C-alpha atoms as an extended CHARMM CRD file, in Angstrom:
* protein
*
       193  EXT
         1         1  UNK       CA              4.6120000000      -35.2320000000       31.0060000000  PROA      1               0.0000000000
         2         2  UNK       CA              6.0700000000      -31.8750000000       32.0250000000  PROA      2               0.0000000000
         3         3  UNK       CA              8.2570000000      -33.4470000000       34.6980000000  PROA      3               0.0000000000
         4         4  UNK       CA              9.8060000000      -35.8630000000       32.2060000000  PROA      4               0.0000000000
         5         5  UNK       CA              8.3680000000      -38.8850000000       33.9810000000  PROA      5               0.0000000000
         6         6  UNK       CA              6.7830000000      -40.2790000000       30.8250000000  PROA      6               0.0000000000
         7         7  UNK       CA              7.9930000000      -39.4790000000       27.3240000000  PROA      7               0.0000000000
         8         8  UNK       CA              7.5700000000      -40.9180000000       23.8320000000  PROA      8               0.0000000000
         9         9  UNK       CA             10.5690000000      -42.4400000000       22.1000000000  PROA      9               0.0000000000
        10        10  UNK       CA             10.1370000000      -41.9440000000       18.3770000000  PROA      10              0.0000000000
        11        11  UNK       CA             13.1760000000      -44.0530000000       17.4930000000  PROA      11              0.0000000000
        12        12  UNK       CA             11.9970000000      -47.0090000000       19.5960000000  PROA      12              0.0000000000
        13        13  UNK       CA              8.2890000000      -46.3330000000       18.8710000000  PROA      13              0.0000000000
        14        14  UNK       CA              7.1800000000      -46.6920000000       22.4640000000  PROA      14              0.0000000000
        15        15  UNK       CA              6.8040000000      -44.8280000000       25.7040000000  PROA      15              0.0000000000
        16        16  UNK       CA              9.7370000000      -44.5680000000       28.0840000000  PROA      16              0.0000000000
        17        17  UNK       CA              9.7900000000      -43.6200000000       31.7400000000  PROA      17              0.0000000000
        18        18  UNK       CA             12.1630000000      -43.0620000000       34.5900000000  PROA      18              0.0000000000
        19        19  UNK       CA             11.0630000000      -45.5090000000       37.2780000000  PROA      19              0.0000000000
        20        20  UNK       CA             13.1520000000      -43.8960000000       40.0420000000  PROA      20              0.0000000000
        21        21  UNK       CA             11.7910000000      -40.4140000000       39.3170000000  PROA      21              0.0000000000
        22        22  UNK       CA              8.2470000000      -41.7810000000       39.3680000000  PROA      22              0.0000000000
        23        23  UNK       CA              8.7980000000      -43.5330000000       42.7080000000  PROA      23              0.0000000000
        24        24  UNK       CA             10.1400000000      -40.3490000000       44.3190000000  PROA      24              0.0000000000
        25        25  UNK       CA              7.4570000000      -38.1310000000       42.7860000000  PROA      25              0.0000000000
        26        26  UNK       CA              5.1380000000      -36.6210000000       45.3660000000  PROA      26              0.0000000000
        27        27  UNK       CA              1.6210000000      -37.3050000000       44.1200000000  PROA      27              0.0000000000
        28        28  UNK       CA             -1.5300000000      -36.6590000000       46.1250000000  PROA      28              0.0000000000
        29        29  UNK       CA             -3.6820000000      -39.6530000000       46.9990000000  PROA      29              0.0000000000
        30        30  UNK       CA             -6.8740000000      -37.7470000000       46.2110000000  PROA      30              0.0000000000
        31        31  UNK       CA             -7.8670000000      -37.0280000000       42.5820000000  PROA      31              0.0000000000
        32        32  UNK       CA             -9.4570000000      -33.7130000000       43.5750000000  PROA      32              0.0000000000
        33        33  UNK       CA             -6.2140000000      -32.6360000000       45.2800000000  PROA      33              0.0000000000
        34        34  UNK       CA             -4.2490000000      -33.6030000000       42.1630000000  PROA      34              0.0000000000
        35        35  UNK       CA             -6.4700000000      -31.3750000000       40.0030000000  PROA      35              0.0000000000
        36        36  UNK       CA             -6.3570000000      -28.5630000000       42.5570000000  PROA      36              0.0000000000
        37        37  UNK       CA             -2.5550000000      -28.7050000000       42.5060000000  PROA      37              0.0000000000
        38        38  UNK       CA             -2.6100000000      -28.6840000000       38.6810000000  PROA      38              0.0000000000
        39        39  UNK       CA             -4.8050000000      -25.5730000000       38.6730000000  PROA      39              0.0000000000
        40        40  UNK       CA             -2.7220000000      -23.8740000000       41.3900000000  PROA      40              0.0000000000
        41        41  UNK       CA              0.3450000000      -24.1520000000       39.1340000000  PROA      41              0.0000000000
        42        42  UNK       CA             -1.3310000000      -21.9600000000       36.4690000000  PROA      42              0.0000000000
        43        43  UNK       CA             -1.1000000000      -18.1870000000       36.1390000000  PROA      43              0.0000000000
        44        44  UNK       CA             -3.5620000000      -16.0970000000       38.1710000000  PROA      44              0.0000000000
        45        45  UNK       CA             -5.4350000000      -15.0420000000       35.0120000000  PROA      45              0.0000000000
        46        46  UNK       CA             -5.9370000000      -18.6280000000       33.8410000000  PROA      46              0.0000000000
        47        47  UNK       CA             -7.0460000000      -19.7000000000       37.3320000000  PROA      47              0.0000000000
        48        48  UNK       CA             -9.5230000000      -16.8190000000       37.4890000000  PROA      48              0.0000000000
        49        49  UNK       CA            -10.9230000000      -17.7240000000       34.0650000000  PROA      49              0.0000000000
        50        50  UNK       CA            -11.3570000000      -21.3610000000       35.1090000000  PROA      50              0.0000000000
        51        51  UNK       CA            -13.2210000000      -20.1430000000       38.1960000000  PROA      51              0.0000000000
        52        52  UNK       CA            -15.5390000000      -18.0490000000       36.0050000000  PROA      52              0.0000000000
        53        53  UNK       CA            -16.2460000000      -21.0270000000       33.7530000000  PROA      53              0.0000000000
        54        54  UNK       CA            -16.8000000000      -23.3160000000       36.7510000000  PROA      54              0.0000000000
        55        55  UNK       CA            -19.6140000000      -21.0310000000       37.9570000000  PROA      55              0.0000000000
        56        56  UNK       CA            -21.5850000000      -21.9680000000       34.8300000000  PROA      56              0.0000000000
        57        57  UNK       CA            -21.1990000000      -25.7380000000       35.1340000000  PROA      57              0.0000000000
        58        58  UNK       CA            -19.1680000000      -28.2360000000       33.1850000000  PROA      58              0.0000000000
        59        59  UNK       CA            -19.1980000000      -26.4190000000       29.8330000000  PROA      59              0.0000000000
        60        60  UNK       CA            -20.0910000000      -23.2130000000       28.0240000000  PROA      60              0.0000000000
        61        61  UNK       CA            -20.3440000000      -21.9840000000       24.4370000000  PROA      61              0.0000000000
        62        62  UNK       CA            -17.4580000000      -19.8570000000       23.1430000000  PROA      62              0.0000000000
        63        63  UNK       CA            -19.9790000000      -17.1660000000       22.1320000000  PROA      63              0.0000000000
        64        64  UNK       CA            -21.2740000000      -17.0460000000       25.7080000000  PROA      64              0.0000000000
        65        65  UNK       CA            -17.7060000000      -16.7590000000       27.0440000000  PROA      65              0.0000000000
        66        66  UNK       CA            -17.1640000000      -13.8700000000       24.6160000000  PROA      66              0.0000000000
        67        67  UNK       CA            -20.2970000000      -12.1930000000       26.0150000000  PROA      67              0.0000000000
        68        68  UNK       CA            -18.9470000000      -12.6590000000       29.5490000000  PROA      68              0.0000000000
        69        69  UNK       CA            -15.6070000000      -11.1830000000       28.4440000000  PROA      69              0.0000000000
        70        70  UNK       CA            -17.4010000000       -8.0020000000       27.4500000000  PROA      70              0.0000000000
        71        71  UNK       CA            -19.4700000000       -7.8620000000       30.6280000000  PROA      71              0.0000000000
        72        72  UNK       CA            -16.5590000000       -8.5520000000       32.9840000000  PROA      72              0.0000000000
        73        73  UNK       CA            -13.8740000000       -6.7450000000       30.9870000000  PROA      73              0.0000000000
        74        74  UNK       CA            -11.6370000000       -9.8160000000       31.3100000000  PROA      74              0.0000000000
        75        75  UNK       CA             -9.7080000000      -11.7830000000       28.7140000000  PROA      75              0.0000000000
        76        76  UNK       CA            -11.3620000000      -15.1650000000       29.2490000000  PROA      76              0.0000000000
        77        77  UNK       CA            -10.9940000000      -16.8990000000       25.8680000000  PROA      77              0.0000000000
        78        78  UNK       CA             -7.1810000000      -16.7050000000       25.6840000000  PROA      78              0.0000000000
        79        79  UNK       CA             -6.9180000000      -17.8880000000       29.2820000000  PROA      79              0.0000000000
        80        80  UNK       CA             -9.2770000000      -20.7920000000       28.6440000000  PROA      80              0.0000000000
        81        81  UNK       CA             -7.2620000000      -21.6890000000       25.5400000000  PROA      81              0.0000000000
        82        82  UNK       CA             -4.1960000000      -21.8670000000       27.8160000000  PROA      82              0.0000000000
        83        83  UNK       CA             -6.1460000000      -24.2710000000       30.0520000000  PROA      83              0.0000000000
        84        84  UNK       CA             -6.9580000000      -26.3540000000       26.9490000000  PROA      84              0.0000000000
        85        85  UNK       CA             -3.2160000000      -26.5830000000       26.2370000000  PROA      85              0.0000000000
        86        86  UNK       CA             -2.6880000000      -27.7860000000       29.8170000000  PROA      86              0.0000000000
        87        87  UNK       CA             -5.2850000000      -30.5290000000       29.3240000000  PROA      87              0.0000000000
        88        88  UNK       CA             -7.7030000000      -29.1580000000       31.9300000000  PROA      88              0.0000000000
        89        89  UNK       CA            -10.3040000000      -28.1870000000       29.3290000000  PROA      89              0.0000000000
        90        90  UNK       CA            -11.4070000000      -29.5590000000       25.9850000000  PROA      90              0.0000000000
        91        91  UNK       CA            -12.5960000000      -27.2940000000       23.2000000000  PROA      91              0.0000000000
        92        92  UNK       CA            -14.9400000000      -28.9510000000       20.7420000000  PROA      92              0.0000000000
        93        93  UNK       CA            -17.6510000000      -27.6250000000       18.4330000000  PROA      93              0.0000000000
        94        94  UNK       CA            -17.3810000000      -24.1100000000       19.8350000000  PROA      94              0.0000000000
        95        95  UNK       CA            -17.7170000000      -25.2130000000       23.4630000000  PROA      95              0.0000000000
        96        96  UNK       CA            -15.2780000000      -25.3090000000       26.3400000000  PROA      96              0.0000000000
        97        97  UNK       CA            -15.7000000000      -28.4450000000       28.4760000000  PROA      97              0.0000000000
        98        98  UNK       CA            -13.8770000000      -29.3290000000       31.6500000000  PROA      98              0.0000000000
        99        99  UNK       CA            -11.8820000000      -32.4760000000       30.8480000000  PROA      99              0.0000000000
       100       100  UNK       CA            -13.1680000000      -34.1070000000       34.0260000000  PROA      100             0.0000000000
       101       101  UNK       CA            -15.9410000000      -33.2420000000       36.4650000000  PROA      101             0.0000000000
       102       102  UNK       CA            -13.3760000000      -33.1780000000       39.2730000000  PROA      102             0.0000000000
       103       103  UNK       CA            -11.4960000000      -30.3820000000       37.4740000000  PROA      103             0.0000000000
       104       104  UNK       CA            -14.6630000000      -28.2720000000       37.4060000000  PROA      104             0.0000000000
       105       105  UNK       CA            -15.2380000000      -29.1000000000       41.0630000000  PROA      105             0.0000000000
       106       106  UNK       CA            -11.6440000000      -28.1910000000       41.9720000000  PROA      106             0.0000000000
       107       107  UNK       CA            -11.8500000000      -24.8410000000       40.1380000000  PROA      107             0.0000000000
       108       108  UNK       CA            -15.1970000000      -24.0630000000       41.7850000000  PROA      108             0.0000000000
       109       109  UNK       CA            -13.9580000000      -25.0060000000       45.2560000000  PROA      109             0.0000000000
       110       110  UNK       CA            -10.8710000000      -22.8070000000       44.9150000000  PROA      110             0.0000000000
       111       111  UNK       CA            -13.2040000000      -19.8870000000       45.6470000000  PROA      111             0.0000000000
       112       112  UNK       CA            -14.4500000000      -19.4910000000       49.1910000000  PROA      112             0.0000000000
       113       113  UNK       CA            -18.2080000000      -19.5550000000       49.7800000000  PROA      113             0.0000000000
       114       114  UNK       CA            -18.7180000000      -15.7920000000       50.0440000000  PROA      114             0.0000000000
       115       115  UNK       CA            -16.6360000000      -15.1230000000       46.9260000000  PROA      115             0.0000000000
       116       116  UNK       CA            -18.6690000000      -17.7040000000       44.9980000000  PROA      116             0.0000000000
       117       117  UNK       CA            -21.8900000000      -16.0150000000       46.1460000000  PROA      117             0.0000000000
       118       118  UNK       CA            -20.5560000000      -12.6290000000       45.0810000000  PROA      118             0.0000000000
       119       119  UNK       CA            -19.4210000000      -13.9370000000       41.6750000000  PROA      119             0.0000000000
       120       120  UNK       CA            -22.7440000000      -15.6860000000       40.9800000000  PROA      120             0.0000000000
       121       121  UNK       CA            -24.5590000000      -12.4810000000       41.9420000000  PROA      121             0.0000000000
       122       122  UNK       CA            -22.3020000000      -10.2970000000       39.7720000000  PROA      122             0.0000000000
       123       123  UNK       CA            -22.6270000000      -12.6120000000       36.7600000000  PROA      123             0.0000000000
       124       124  UNK       CA            -26.3820000000      -12.9160000000       37.2000000000  PROA      124             0.0000000000
       125       125  UNK       CA            -26.9710000000       -9.1750000000       37.4950000000  PROA      125             0.0000000000
       126       126  UNK       CA            -24.6970000000       -8.4080000000       34.5270000000  PROA      126             0.0000000000
       127       127  UNK       CA            -26.4880000000      -10.9700000000       32.3330000000  PROA      127             0.0000000000
       128       128  UNK       CA            -29.9180000000       -9.7540000000       33.4810000000  PROA      128             0.0000000000
       129       129  UNK       CA            -28.9920000000       -6.1580000000       32.6220000000  PROA      129             0.0000000000
       130       130  UNK       CA            -27.6890000000       -7.2700000000       29.2210000000  PROA      130             0.0000000000
       131       131  UNK       CA            -30.9020000000       -9.1910000000       28.6110000000  PROA      131             0.0000000000
       132       132  UNK       CA            -33.0290000000       -6.1540000000       29.4970000000  PROA      132             0.0000000000
       133       133  UNK       CA            -30.8400000000       -3.7120000000       27.5540000000  PROA      133             0.0000000000
       134       134  UNK       CA            -30.9080000000       -5.7960000000       24.3740000000  PROA      134             0.0000000000
       135       135  UNK       CA            -34.5400000000       -6.8740000000       24.8770000000  PROA      135             0.0000000000
       136       136  UNK       CA            -33.3510000000      -10.4490000000       24.3330000000  PROA      136             0.0000000000
       137       137  UNK       CA            -34.1390000000      -13.0480000000       26.9570000000  PROA      137             0.0000000000
       138       138  UNK       CA            -31.7980000000      -15.7190000000       25.5820000000  PROA      138             0.0000000000
       139       139  UNK       CA            -29.5550000000      -15.3120000000       28.6450000000  PROA      139             0.0000000000
       140       140  UNK       CA            -32.4090000000      -14.7850000000       31.1080000000  PROA      140             0.0000000000
       141       141  UNK       CA            -32.4220000000      -18.3350000000       32.4960000000  PROA      141             0.0000000000
       142       142  UNK       CA            -28.6460000000      -18.3300000000       32.8900000000  PROA      142             0.0000000000
       143       143  UNK       CA            -28.8530000000      -14.9570000000       34.6590000000  PROA      143             0.0000000000
       144       144  UNK       CA            -31.5710000000      -16.1060000000       37.0520000000  PROA      144             0.0000000000
       145       145  UNK       CA            -29.8020000000      -19.3920000000       37.7630000000  PROA      145             0.0000000000
       146       146  UNK       CA            -26.6820000000      -17.4020000000       38.7040000000  PROA      146             0.0000000000
       147       147  UNK       CA            -28.7090000000      -15.1270000000       40.9820000000  PROA      147             0.0000000000
       148       148  UNK       CA            -30.3550000000      -18.1160000000       42.6560000000  PROA      148             0.0000000000
       149       149  UNK       CA            -26.9560000000      -19.7210000000       43.2420000000  PROA      149             0.0000000000
       150       150  UNK       CA            -25.7160000000      -16.4970000000       44.8340000000  PROA      150             0.0000000000
       151       151  UNK       CA            -27.7330000000      -16.9610000000       48.0320000000  PROA      151             0.0000000000
       152       152  UNK       CA            -29.1040000000      -14.1000000000       50.1350000000  PROA      152             0.0000000000
       153       153  UNK       CA            -25.6190000000      -13.2160000000       51.4610000000  PROA      153             0.0000000000
       154       154  UNK       CA            -24.7450000000      -11.6610000000       48.0880000000  PROA      154             0.0000000000
       155       155  UNK       CA            -27.6160000000       -9.1730000000       47.9980000000  PROA      155             0.0000000000
       156       156  UNK       CA            -26.2260000000       -5.7390000000       48.7810000000  PROA      156             0.0000000000
       157       157  UNK       CA            -29.4360000000       -3.6590000000       48.7740000000  PROA      157             0.0000000000
       158       158  UNK       CA            -33.0240000000       -4.5390000000       49.6630000000  PROA      158             0.0000000000
       159       159  UNK       CA            -34.2230000000       -3.2050000000       46.2910000000  PROA      159             0.0000000000
       160       160  UNK       CA            -32.2160000000       -5.9870000000       44.6260000000  PROA      160             0.0000000000
       161       161  UNK       CA            -34.5010000000       -8.5670000000       46.2620000000  PROA      161             0.0000000000
       162       162  UNK       CA            -37.4370000000       -7.1330000000       44.2860000000  PROA      162             0.0000000000
       163       163  UNK       CA            -35.4200000000       -7.2510000000       41.0600000000  PROA      163             0.0000000000
       164       164  UNK       CA            -34.4380000000      -10.8770000000       41.7170000000  PROA      164             0.0000000000
       165       165  UNK       CA            -38.0710000000      -11.7980000000       42.4850000000  PROA      165             0.0000000000
       166       166  UNK       CA            -39.2390000000      -10.2010000000       39.2160000000  PROA      166             0.0000000000
       167       167  UNK       CA            -36.5080000000      -11.9810000000       37.2530000000  PROA      167             0.0000000000
       168       168  UNK       CA            -37.5350000000      -15.3180000000       38.8240000000  PROA      168             0.0000000000
       169       169  UNK       CA            -41.1390000000      -14.5570000000       37.8140000000  PROA      169             0.0000000000
       170       170  UNK       CA            -40.0190000000      -13.9040000000       34.2130000000  PROA      170             0.0000000000
       171       171  UNK       CA            -37.9190000000      -17.0850000000       34.1820000000  PROA      171             0.0000000000
       172       172  UNK       CA            -40.8240000000      -19.0820000000       35.6400000000  PROA      172             0.0000000000
       173       173  UNK       CA            -43.2020000000      -17.8220000000       32.9650000000  PROA      173             0.0000000000
       174       174  UNK       CA            -40.6520000000      -18.5480000000       30.2340000000  PROA      174             0.0000000000
       175       175  UNK       CA            -40.0880000000      -22.1250000000       31.4240000000  PROA      175             0.0000000000
       176       176  UNK       CA            -43.8590000000      -22.6730000000       31.6940000000  PROA      176             0.0000000000
       177       177  UNK       CA            -44.1350000000      -21.6900000000       28.0160000000  PROA      177             0.0000000000
       178       178  UNK       CA            -41.4780000000      -24.3390000000       27.3770000000  PROA      178             0.0000000000
       179       179  UNK       CA            -43.5910000000      -26.8510000000       29.3720000000  PROA      179             0.0000000000
       180       180  UNK       CA            -40.8250000000      -27.2660000000       31.9330000000  PROA      180             0.0000000000
       181       181  UNK       CA            -43.0640000000      -27.0940000000       34.9680000000  PROA      181             0.0000000000
       182       182  UNK       CA            -40.4960000000      -28.3920000000       37.4510000000  PROA      182             0.0000000000
       183       183  UNK       CA            -38.0860000000      -25.5820000000       36.5360000000  PROA      183             0.0000000000
       184       184  UNK       CA            -40.9560000000      -23.0700000000       36.5440000000  PROA      184             0.0000000000
       185       185  UNK       CA            -41.9120000000      -24.1400000000       40.0700000000  PROA      185             0.0000000000
       186       186  UNK       CA            -38.3010000000      -23.7120000000       41.1710000000  PROA      186             0.0000000000
       187       187  UNK       CA            -38.1330000000      -20.1780000000       39.7520000000  PROA      187             0.0000000000
       188       188  UNK       CA            -41.4600000000      -19.2150000000       41.3130000000  PROA      188             0.0000000000
       189       189  UNK       CA            -40.3680000000      -20.6880000000       44.6520000000  PROA      189             0.0000000000
       190       190  UNK       CA            -37.0340000000      -18.8010000000       44.5540000000  PROA      190             0.0000000000
       191       191  UNK       CA            -38.8630000000      -15.6390000000       43.6260000000  PROA      191             0.0000000000
       192       192  UNK       CA            -41.0520000000      -15.6770000000       46.7180000000  PROA      192             0.0000000000
       193       193  UNK       CA            -38.3960000000      -16.7970000000       49.1850000000  PROA      193             0.0000000000
């Protein structure tokens, strides 16, 4: 590892370790705390990019991350590649995956509740505007899910409530066409609440 606690010996063809260093190493008892500490050691840009990714769940397509880069004017892909090098993410078949669900949870919980609400709202509105501008609803469900995760605290103007209700209506209709009635009900319910 980075601390030199465990290292391969090519000449002896085995792993070697320093038992005394390991015994004196301060390691958290909680796995979540271990991952939080690992993330905290990263640069601010990499941490911020992990937080963005964590808002979308355990994984996301590289093409989607590229779209978010354009919308947010942030360099996400290079930062996520740095997280891959650190072992916090895996990159396979054009997707970034958190290496462990606790890493995603730790990145998500690094943001306080109101910041998370604001970020979900910002991402949702940006994706909804992109969807409308390009007349392509491929990101509509992602946009509406982000808006629904934002909670009412994130809404800055009353007129935005109407926009969110209309977007939930669109998402509900789209999921009904896909015969996903449970999701449709959820969108309709969010739209009227």
